[in-house]
Coordinates of C-alpha atoms and ligand atoms in Angstrom, one line a residue:
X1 CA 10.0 -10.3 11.6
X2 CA 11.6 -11.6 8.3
X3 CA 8.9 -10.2 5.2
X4 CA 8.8 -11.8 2.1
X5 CA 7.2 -10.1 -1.0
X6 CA 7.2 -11.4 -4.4
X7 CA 6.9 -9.7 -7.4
X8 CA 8.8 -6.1 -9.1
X9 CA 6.5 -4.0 -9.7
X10 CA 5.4 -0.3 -8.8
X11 CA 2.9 -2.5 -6.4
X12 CA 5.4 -4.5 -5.1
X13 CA 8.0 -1.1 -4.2
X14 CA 4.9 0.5 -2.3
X15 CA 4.1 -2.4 -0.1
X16 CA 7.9 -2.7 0.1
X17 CA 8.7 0.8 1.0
X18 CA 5.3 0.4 3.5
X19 CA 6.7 -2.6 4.8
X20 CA 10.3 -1.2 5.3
X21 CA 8.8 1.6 7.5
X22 CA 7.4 -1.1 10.3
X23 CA 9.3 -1.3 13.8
X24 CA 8.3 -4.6 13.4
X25 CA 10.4 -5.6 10.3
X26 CA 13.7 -6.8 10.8
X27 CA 14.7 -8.2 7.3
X28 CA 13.0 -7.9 4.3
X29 CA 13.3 -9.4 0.7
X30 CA 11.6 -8.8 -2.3
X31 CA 11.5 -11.1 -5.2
X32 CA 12.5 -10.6 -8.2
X33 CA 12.4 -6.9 -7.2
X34 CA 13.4 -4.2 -9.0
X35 CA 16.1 -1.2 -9.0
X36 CA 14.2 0.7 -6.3
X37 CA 13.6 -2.3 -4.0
X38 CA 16.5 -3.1 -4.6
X39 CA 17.2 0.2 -2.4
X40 CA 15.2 -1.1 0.9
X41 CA 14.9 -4.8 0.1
X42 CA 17.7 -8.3 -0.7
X43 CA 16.1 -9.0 -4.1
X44 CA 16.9 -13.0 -4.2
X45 CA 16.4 -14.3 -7.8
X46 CA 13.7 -16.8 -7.0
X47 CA 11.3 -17.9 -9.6
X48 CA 7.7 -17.0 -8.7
X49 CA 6.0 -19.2 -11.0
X50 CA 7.7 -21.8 -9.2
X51 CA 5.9 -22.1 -5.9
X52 CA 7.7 -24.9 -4.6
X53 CA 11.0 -23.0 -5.2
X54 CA 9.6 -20.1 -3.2
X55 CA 8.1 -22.1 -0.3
X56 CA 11.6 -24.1 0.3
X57 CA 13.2 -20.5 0.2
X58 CA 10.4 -19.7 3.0
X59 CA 11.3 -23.0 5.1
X60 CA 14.8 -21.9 4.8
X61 CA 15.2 -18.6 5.2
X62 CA 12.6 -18.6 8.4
X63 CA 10.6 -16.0 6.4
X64 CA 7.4 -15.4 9.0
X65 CA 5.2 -13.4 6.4
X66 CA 5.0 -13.6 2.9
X67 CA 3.4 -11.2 0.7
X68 CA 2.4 -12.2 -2.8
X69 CA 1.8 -9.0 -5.4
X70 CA 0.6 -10.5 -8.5
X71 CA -2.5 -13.0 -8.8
X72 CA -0.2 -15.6 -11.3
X73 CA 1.2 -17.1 -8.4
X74 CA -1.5 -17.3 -6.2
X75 CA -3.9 -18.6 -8.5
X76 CA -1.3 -21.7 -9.4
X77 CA -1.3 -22.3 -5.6
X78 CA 1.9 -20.6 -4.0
X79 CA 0.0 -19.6 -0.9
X80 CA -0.8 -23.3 -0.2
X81 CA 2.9 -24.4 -0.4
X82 CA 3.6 -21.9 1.9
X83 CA 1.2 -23.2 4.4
X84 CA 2.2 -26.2 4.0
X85 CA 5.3 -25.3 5.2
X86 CA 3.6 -24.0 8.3
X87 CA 4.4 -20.2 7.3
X88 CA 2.2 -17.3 7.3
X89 CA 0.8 -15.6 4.1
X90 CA -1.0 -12.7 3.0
X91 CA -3.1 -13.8 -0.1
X92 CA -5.6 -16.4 -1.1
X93 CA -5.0 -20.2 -1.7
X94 CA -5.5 -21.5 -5.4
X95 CA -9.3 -22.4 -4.1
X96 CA -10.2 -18.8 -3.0
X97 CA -8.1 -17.4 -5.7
X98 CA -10.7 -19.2 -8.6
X99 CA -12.5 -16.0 -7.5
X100 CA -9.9 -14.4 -9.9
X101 CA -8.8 -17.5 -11.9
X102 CA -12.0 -18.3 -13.0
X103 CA -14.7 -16.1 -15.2
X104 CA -16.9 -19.2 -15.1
X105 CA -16.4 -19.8 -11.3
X106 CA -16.6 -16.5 -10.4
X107 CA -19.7 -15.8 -12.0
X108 CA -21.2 -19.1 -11.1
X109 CA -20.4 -18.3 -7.5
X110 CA -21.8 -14.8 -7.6
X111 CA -25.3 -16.5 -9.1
X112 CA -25.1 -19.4 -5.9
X113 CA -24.2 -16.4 -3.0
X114 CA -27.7 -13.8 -4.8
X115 CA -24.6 -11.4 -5.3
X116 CA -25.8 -8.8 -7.5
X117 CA -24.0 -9.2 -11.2
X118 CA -24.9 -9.3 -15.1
X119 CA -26.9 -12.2 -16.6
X120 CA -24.8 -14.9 -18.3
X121 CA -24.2 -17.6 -19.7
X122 CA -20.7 -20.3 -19.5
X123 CA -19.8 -22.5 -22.8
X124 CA -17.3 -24.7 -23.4
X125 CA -18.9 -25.6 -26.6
X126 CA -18.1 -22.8 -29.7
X127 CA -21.6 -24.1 -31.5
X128 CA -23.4 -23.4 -28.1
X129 CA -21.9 -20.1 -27.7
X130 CA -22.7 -18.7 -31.3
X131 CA -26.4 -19.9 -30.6
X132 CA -27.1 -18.1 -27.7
X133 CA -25.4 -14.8 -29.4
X134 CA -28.1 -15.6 -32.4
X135 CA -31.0 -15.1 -29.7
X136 CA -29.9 -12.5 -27.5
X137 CA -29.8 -8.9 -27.6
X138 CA -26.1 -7.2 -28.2
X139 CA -24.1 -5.3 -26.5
X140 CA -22.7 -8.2 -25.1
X141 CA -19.6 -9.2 -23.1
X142 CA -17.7 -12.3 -24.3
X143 CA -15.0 -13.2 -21.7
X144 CA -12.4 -15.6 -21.7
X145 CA -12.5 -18.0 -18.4
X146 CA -8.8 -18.0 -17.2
X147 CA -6.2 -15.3 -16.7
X148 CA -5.3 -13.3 -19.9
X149 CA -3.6 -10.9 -18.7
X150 CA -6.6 -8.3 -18.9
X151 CA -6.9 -8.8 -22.9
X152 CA -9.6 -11.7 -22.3
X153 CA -12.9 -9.2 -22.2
X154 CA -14.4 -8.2 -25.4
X155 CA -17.0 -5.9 -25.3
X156 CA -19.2 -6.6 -29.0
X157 CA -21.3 -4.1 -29.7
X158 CA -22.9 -6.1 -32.7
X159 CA -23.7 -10.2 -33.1
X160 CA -20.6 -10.1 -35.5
X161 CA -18.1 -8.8 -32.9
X162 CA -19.2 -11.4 -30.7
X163 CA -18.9 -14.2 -32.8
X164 CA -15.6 -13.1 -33.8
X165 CA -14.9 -13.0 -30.4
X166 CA -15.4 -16.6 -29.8
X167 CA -14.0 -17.4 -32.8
X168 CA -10.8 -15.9 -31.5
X169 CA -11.0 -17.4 -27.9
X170 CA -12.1 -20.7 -28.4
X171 CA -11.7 -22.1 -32.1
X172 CA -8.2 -20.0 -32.6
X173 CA -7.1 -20.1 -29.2
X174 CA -5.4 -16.9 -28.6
X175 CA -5.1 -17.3 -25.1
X176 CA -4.3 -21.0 -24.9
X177 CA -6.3 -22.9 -22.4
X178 CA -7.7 -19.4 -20.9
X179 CA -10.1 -19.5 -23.8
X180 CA -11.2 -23.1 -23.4
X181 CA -14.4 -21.8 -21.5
X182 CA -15.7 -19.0 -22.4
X183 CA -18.5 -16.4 -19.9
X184 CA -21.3 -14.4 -21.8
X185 CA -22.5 -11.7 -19.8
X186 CA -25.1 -8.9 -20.1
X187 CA -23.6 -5.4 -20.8
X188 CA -24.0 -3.3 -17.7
X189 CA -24.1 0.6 -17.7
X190 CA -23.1 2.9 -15.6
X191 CA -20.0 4.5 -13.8
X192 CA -17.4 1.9 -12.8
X193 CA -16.0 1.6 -9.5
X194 CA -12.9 0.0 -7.2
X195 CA -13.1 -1.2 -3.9
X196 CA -10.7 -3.1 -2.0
X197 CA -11.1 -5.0 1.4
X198 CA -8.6 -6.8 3.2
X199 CA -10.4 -10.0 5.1
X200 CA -9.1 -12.3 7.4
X201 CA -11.4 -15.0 5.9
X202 CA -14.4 -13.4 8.1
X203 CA -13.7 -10.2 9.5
X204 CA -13.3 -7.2 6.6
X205 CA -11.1 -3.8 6.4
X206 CA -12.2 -1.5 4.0
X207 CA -9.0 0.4 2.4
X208 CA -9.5 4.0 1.4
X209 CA -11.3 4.5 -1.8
X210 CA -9.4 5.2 -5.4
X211 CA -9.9 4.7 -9.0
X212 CA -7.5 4.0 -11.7
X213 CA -7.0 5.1 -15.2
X214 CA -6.1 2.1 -17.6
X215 CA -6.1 3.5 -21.3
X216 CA -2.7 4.7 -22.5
X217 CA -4.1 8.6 -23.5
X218 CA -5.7 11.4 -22.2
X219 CA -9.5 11.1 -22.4
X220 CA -9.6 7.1 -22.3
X221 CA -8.3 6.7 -25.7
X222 CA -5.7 4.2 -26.7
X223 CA -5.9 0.6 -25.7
X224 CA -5.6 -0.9 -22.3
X225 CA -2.7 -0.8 -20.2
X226 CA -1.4 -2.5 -16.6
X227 CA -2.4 0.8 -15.3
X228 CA -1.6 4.7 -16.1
X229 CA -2.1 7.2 -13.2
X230 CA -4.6 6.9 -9.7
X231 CA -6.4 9.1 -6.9
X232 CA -7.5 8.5 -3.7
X233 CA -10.1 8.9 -1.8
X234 CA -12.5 8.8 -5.3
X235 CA -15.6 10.6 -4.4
X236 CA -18.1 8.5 -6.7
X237 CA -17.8 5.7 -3.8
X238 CA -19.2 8.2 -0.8
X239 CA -20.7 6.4 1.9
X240 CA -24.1 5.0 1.3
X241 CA -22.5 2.8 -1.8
X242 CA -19.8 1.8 0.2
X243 CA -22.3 0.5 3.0
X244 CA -24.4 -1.6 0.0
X245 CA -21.7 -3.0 -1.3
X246 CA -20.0 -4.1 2.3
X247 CA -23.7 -5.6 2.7
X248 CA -24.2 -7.1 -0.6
X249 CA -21.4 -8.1 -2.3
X250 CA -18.2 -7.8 0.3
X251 CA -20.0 -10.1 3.4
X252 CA -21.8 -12.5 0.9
X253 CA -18.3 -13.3 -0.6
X254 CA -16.2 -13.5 1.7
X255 CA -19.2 -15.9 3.7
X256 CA -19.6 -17.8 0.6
X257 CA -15.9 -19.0 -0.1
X258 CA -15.4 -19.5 3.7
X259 CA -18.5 -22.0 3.5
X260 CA -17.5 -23.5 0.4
X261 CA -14.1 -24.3 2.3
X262 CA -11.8 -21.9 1.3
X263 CA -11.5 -19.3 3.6
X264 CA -9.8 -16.3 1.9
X265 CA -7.4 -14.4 3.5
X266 CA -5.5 -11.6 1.7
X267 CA -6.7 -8.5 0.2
X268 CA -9.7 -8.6 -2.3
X269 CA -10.4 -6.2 -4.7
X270 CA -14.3 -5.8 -6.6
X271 CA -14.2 -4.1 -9.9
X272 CA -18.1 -2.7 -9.8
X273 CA -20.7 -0.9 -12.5
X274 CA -22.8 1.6 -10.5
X275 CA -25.8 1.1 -12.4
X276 CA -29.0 2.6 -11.9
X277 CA -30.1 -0.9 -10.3
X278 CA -27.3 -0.4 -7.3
X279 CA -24.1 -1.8 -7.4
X280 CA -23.0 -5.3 -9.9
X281 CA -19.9 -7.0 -9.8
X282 CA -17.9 -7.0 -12.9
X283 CA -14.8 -9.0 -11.6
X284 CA -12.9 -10.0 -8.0
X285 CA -9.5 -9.8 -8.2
X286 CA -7.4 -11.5 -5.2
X287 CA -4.4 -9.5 -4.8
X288 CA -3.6 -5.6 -5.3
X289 CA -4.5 -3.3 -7.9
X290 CA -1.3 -1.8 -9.1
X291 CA -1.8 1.5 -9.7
X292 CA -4.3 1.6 -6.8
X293 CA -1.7 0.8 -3.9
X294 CA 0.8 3.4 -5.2
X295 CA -2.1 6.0 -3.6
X296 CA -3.8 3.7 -1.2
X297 CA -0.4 2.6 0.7
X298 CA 0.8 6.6 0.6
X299 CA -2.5 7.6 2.6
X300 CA -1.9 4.6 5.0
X301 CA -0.9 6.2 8.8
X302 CA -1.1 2.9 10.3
X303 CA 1.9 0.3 10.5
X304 CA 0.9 -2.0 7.3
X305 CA 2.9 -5.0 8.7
X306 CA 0.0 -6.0 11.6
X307 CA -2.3 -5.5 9.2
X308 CA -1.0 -8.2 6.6
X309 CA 0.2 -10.1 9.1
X310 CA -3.5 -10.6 11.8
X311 CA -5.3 -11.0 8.5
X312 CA -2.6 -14.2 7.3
X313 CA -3.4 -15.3 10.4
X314 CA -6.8 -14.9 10.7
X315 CA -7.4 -12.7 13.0
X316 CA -8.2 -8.7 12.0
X317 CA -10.5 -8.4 15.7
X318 CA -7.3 -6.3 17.4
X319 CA -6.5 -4.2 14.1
X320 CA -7.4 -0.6 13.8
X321 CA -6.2 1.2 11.1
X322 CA -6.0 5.3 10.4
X323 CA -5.9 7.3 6.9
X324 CA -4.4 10.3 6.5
X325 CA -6.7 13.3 5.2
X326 CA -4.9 14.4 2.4
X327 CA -5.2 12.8 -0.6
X328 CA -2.9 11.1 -3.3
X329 CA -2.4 11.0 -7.0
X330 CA -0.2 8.8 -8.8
X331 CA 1.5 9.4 -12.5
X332 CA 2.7 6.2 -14.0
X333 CA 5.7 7.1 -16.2
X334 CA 5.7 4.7 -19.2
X335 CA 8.2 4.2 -22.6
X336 CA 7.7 5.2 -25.8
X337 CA 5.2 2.9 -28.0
X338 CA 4.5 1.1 -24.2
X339 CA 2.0 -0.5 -24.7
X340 CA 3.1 -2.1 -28.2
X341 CA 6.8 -2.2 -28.5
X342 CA 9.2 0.1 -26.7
X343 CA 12.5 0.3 -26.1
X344 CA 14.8 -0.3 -22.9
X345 CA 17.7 0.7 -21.3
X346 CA 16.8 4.0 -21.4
X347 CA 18.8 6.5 -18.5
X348 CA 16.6 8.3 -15.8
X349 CA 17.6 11.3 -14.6
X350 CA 16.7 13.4 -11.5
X351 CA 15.6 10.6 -8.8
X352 CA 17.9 11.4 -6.4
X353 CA 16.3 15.1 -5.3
X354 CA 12.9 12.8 -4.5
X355 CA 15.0 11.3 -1.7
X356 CA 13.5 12.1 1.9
X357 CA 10.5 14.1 0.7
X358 CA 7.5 12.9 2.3
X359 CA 5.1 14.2 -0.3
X360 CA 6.2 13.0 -3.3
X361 CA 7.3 9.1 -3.5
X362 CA 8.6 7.6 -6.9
X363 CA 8.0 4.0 -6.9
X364 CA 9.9 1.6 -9.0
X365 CA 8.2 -0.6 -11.7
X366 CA 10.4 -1.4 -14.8
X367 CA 13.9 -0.2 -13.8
X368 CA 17.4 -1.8 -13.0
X369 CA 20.5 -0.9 -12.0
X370 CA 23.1 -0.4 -14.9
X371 CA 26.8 -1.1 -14.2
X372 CA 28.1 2.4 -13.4
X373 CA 25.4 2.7 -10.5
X374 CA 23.3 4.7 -12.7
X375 CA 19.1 3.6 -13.0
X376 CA 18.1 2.5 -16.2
X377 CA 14.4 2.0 -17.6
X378 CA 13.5 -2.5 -17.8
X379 CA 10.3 -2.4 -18.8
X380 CA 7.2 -0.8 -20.1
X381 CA 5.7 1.1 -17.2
X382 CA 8.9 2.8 -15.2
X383 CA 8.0 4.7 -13.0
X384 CA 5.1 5.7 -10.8
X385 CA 5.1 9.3 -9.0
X386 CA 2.8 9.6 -6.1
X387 CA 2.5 13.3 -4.4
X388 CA 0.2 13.5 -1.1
X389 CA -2.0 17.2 -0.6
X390 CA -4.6 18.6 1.4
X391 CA -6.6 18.1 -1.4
X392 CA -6.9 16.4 -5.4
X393 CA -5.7 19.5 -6.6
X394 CA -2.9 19.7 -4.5
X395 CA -1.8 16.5 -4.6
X396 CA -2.4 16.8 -8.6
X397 CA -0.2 19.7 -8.6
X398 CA 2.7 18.1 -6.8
X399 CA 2.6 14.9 -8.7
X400 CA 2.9 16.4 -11.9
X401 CA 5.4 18.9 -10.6
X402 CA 7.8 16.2 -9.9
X403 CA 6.9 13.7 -13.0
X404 CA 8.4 16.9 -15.0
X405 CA 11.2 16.9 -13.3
X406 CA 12.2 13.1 -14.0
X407 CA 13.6 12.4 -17.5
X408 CA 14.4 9.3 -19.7
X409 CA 14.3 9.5 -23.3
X410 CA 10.9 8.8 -24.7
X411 CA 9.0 9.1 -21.8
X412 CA 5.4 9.0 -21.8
X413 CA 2.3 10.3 -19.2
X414 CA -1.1 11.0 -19.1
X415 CA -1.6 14.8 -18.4
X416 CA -5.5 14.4 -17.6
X417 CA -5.1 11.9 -13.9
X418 CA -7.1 13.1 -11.2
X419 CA -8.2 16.1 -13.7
X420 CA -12.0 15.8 -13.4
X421 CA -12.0 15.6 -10.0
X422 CA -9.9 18.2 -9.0
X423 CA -11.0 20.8 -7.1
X424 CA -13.6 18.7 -5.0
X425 CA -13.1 18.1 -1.4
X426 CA -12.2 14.8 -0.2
X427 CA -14.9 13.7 2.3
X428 CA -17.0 10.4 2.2
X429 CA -14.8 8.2 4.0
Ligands
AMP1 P1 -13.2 -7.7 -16.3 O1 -11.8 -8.2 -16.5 O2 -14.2 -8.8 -16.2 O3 -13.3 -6.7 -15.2 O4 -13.5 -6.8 -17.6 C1 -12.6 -5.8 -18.0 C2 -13.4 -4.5 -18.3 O5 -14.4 -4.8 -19.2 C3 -14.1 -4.0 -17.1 O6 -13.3 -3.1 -16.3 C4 -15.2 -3.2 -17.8 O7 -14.8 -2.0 -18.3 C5 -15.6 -4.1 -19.0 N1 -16.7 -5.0 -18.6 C6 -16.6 -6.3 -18.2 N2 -17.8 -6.8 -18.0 C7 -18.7 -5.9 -18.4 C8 -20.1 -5.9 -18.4 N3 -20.8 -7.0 -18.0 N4 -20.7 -4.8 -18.9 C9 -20.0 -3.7 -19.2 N5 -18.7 -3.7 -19.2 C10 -18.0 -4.7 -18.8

């Protein structure tokens, strides 16, 4: 098979390096890539927010699976110029994708399939929206409709903070036509929660359990970031919450977009508050997490190319997929002042004695290749370093044995990933 992925991120490198592993893979190309794909993968220079560009490289090139990372792309529709090409893709079209694209959507949808959520409200009238603030008990959740990069969610603890905040997204327009529409939600409480499913628009594989840590320090502090460290299996998500929220949020979904006629096929991801009601949605997401596959693909045993490939197609009923015990954590290595300013260009040392070892894995996120061979940080998250063990603590232990061993100037971790949770024994899958 020829495999396609797009994107360069540490994502994109784990389901590359997954991919790369398959019997059934004959060439594969990642694009743009990055300095570690660029190790396993041709890296073409293709455009991703340019679907049409990318379909036509499809056509060309005879790619027969393509395997799109980030939700950009696949929220402007490039999964639907590839089928119209009559080649095979692993993520949603644009309509499934509103599930992501869309606040309002989303939240409209969940209120049409009864699938258990906060109370809201949509505007697309600033007057509107500052009323209903006046008569409603804060906290609450003021959340730009479209994609803003994961800066759109305000959460205002007093009626001030959330008039500000629809000051900002609708009469200043920080985020452009994102903030048009505006979602007011209910403040749920409790412990949050990941879970990931791929579906072949009616059939659905649960992935391993894992959680991510977004804030920039230790202890949650700092503001958000694309992602800073991971563990899997996460042991808040044991069984009887994963069966509720197969049966009452997972199956209604992926029921409800088939029968409004956009069947999804690709991997879906709910974010979730545990509250002391059961399970509410707090977002879908229609593509990878990207911290989250640099543990999930790691635990993988199964080939990951029929996987991808039966659900693009529609048809998981022949795929059975195995998990190795041990578990993973993941240490995203990040520049200095990431994520405000920071510098690049930046030379890594010590990569090359992670070569072959099959319990650590460095994945690739903001790197390139400088002209004398040598690897050189590109962006504001670099690296991530997943270690496997028989256990959190082990796997803890190994991941932040080799982060310490990889240096570029100014280099930045979290020391606390997987910390609270060490120590505990990973069953509940
Ligand atoms: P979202 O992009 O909608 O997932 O929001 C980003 C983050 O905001 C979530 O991961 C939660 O931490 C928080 N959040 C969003 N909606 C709510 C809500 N209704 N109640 C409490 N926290 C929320």
């Amino acid at each position: 098979m020829k495999i396609l992925v797009i994107g360069g991120g540490g994502r994109e490198h784990a389901l590359a390096w997954k991919i790369r592993q398959s019997r059934s893979v004959e060439e594969l190309f990642c694009s743009p890539g990055n300095a570690g794909i660029a190790e396993i993968a041709d890296c073409p220079p293709l455009a991703s927010s340019d679907p049409d560009a990318v379909a036509e490289f499809v056509a060309r090139q005879g790619i027969d699976l393509t395997v799109v990372g980030p939700e950009l792309p696949l929220v402007q529709g490039i999964a639907d110029k590839i089928l119209a090409k009559g080649r095979a893709v692993f993520g949603p079209t644009a309509g499934a994708a509103r599930l992501e694209g869309s606040k309002a959507f989303s939240k409209e949808f969940m209120r049409r399939h009864k699938i258990p959520t906060g109370d809201f409200e949509v505007f697309d009238d600033a007057e509107a929206a500052m009323r209903y603030i006046d008569t409603h008990e804060v906290p609450l959740v003021v959340k730009a409709d479209g994609l803003a990069a994961g800066k759109g969610v305000v959460i205002a603890e007093t009626r001030e903070q959330a008039r500000e905040a629809v000051q900002k997204l609708m009469i200043q327009k920080a985020f452009g036509g994102a903030g048009r529409t505006v979602v007011i939600e209910e403040c749920l409480f409790g412990r949050e929660a990941s879970f990931f499913a791929i579906t072949d628009g009616s059939r659905v594989i649960p992935l391993v359990t894992c959680q991510d840590y977004k804030r920039i320090y230790d202890d949650d502090k700092g503001p958000n970031t694309g992602g800073m460290g991971s563990y899997s299996p996460a042991l808040h998500l044991d069984r009887d919450v994963t069966r509720l929220v197969l049966e009452k949020v997972v199956g209604p979904t992926i029921r409800g977009i088939a029968e409004e006629g956009h069947p999804y096929r690709g991997v879906l991801y709910v974010g979730l508050m545990l509250t002391k009601d059961g399970p509410k949605v707090l977002e879908y997401n229609c593509r990878f997490g990207d911290p989250e596959t640099q543990v999930i693909l790691p635990r993988l045993k199964s080939d990951l190319v029929p996987l991808l490939a039966a659900a693009a197609h529609g048809d998981l009923s022949q795929v059975r997929v195995e998990w190795r015990r041990e578990a993973a954590v993941c240490v995203i290595l990040a520049s200095q002042g990431y994520p405000g300013h920071y510098q690049k260009g930046k030379k890594i040392s010590d990569l090359e004695s992670f070569a072959g070892r099959q319990d650590v894995v460095v994945f690739h996120a903001g790197t390139r290749t400088g002209p004398g061979g040598e690897i050189r940080t590109a962006g504001g998250r670099v690296l991530g370093v997943t270690a496997l063990g028989r256990d959190i603590s082990q796997a803890r232990e190994n991941a932040y044995a080799a982060a310490s061993q990889i240096t570029f100037s100014g280099a930045q971790y979290r020391k606390d990933i997987a910390a609270h949770v060490a120590g505990v024994a990973p069953d509940g899958e």
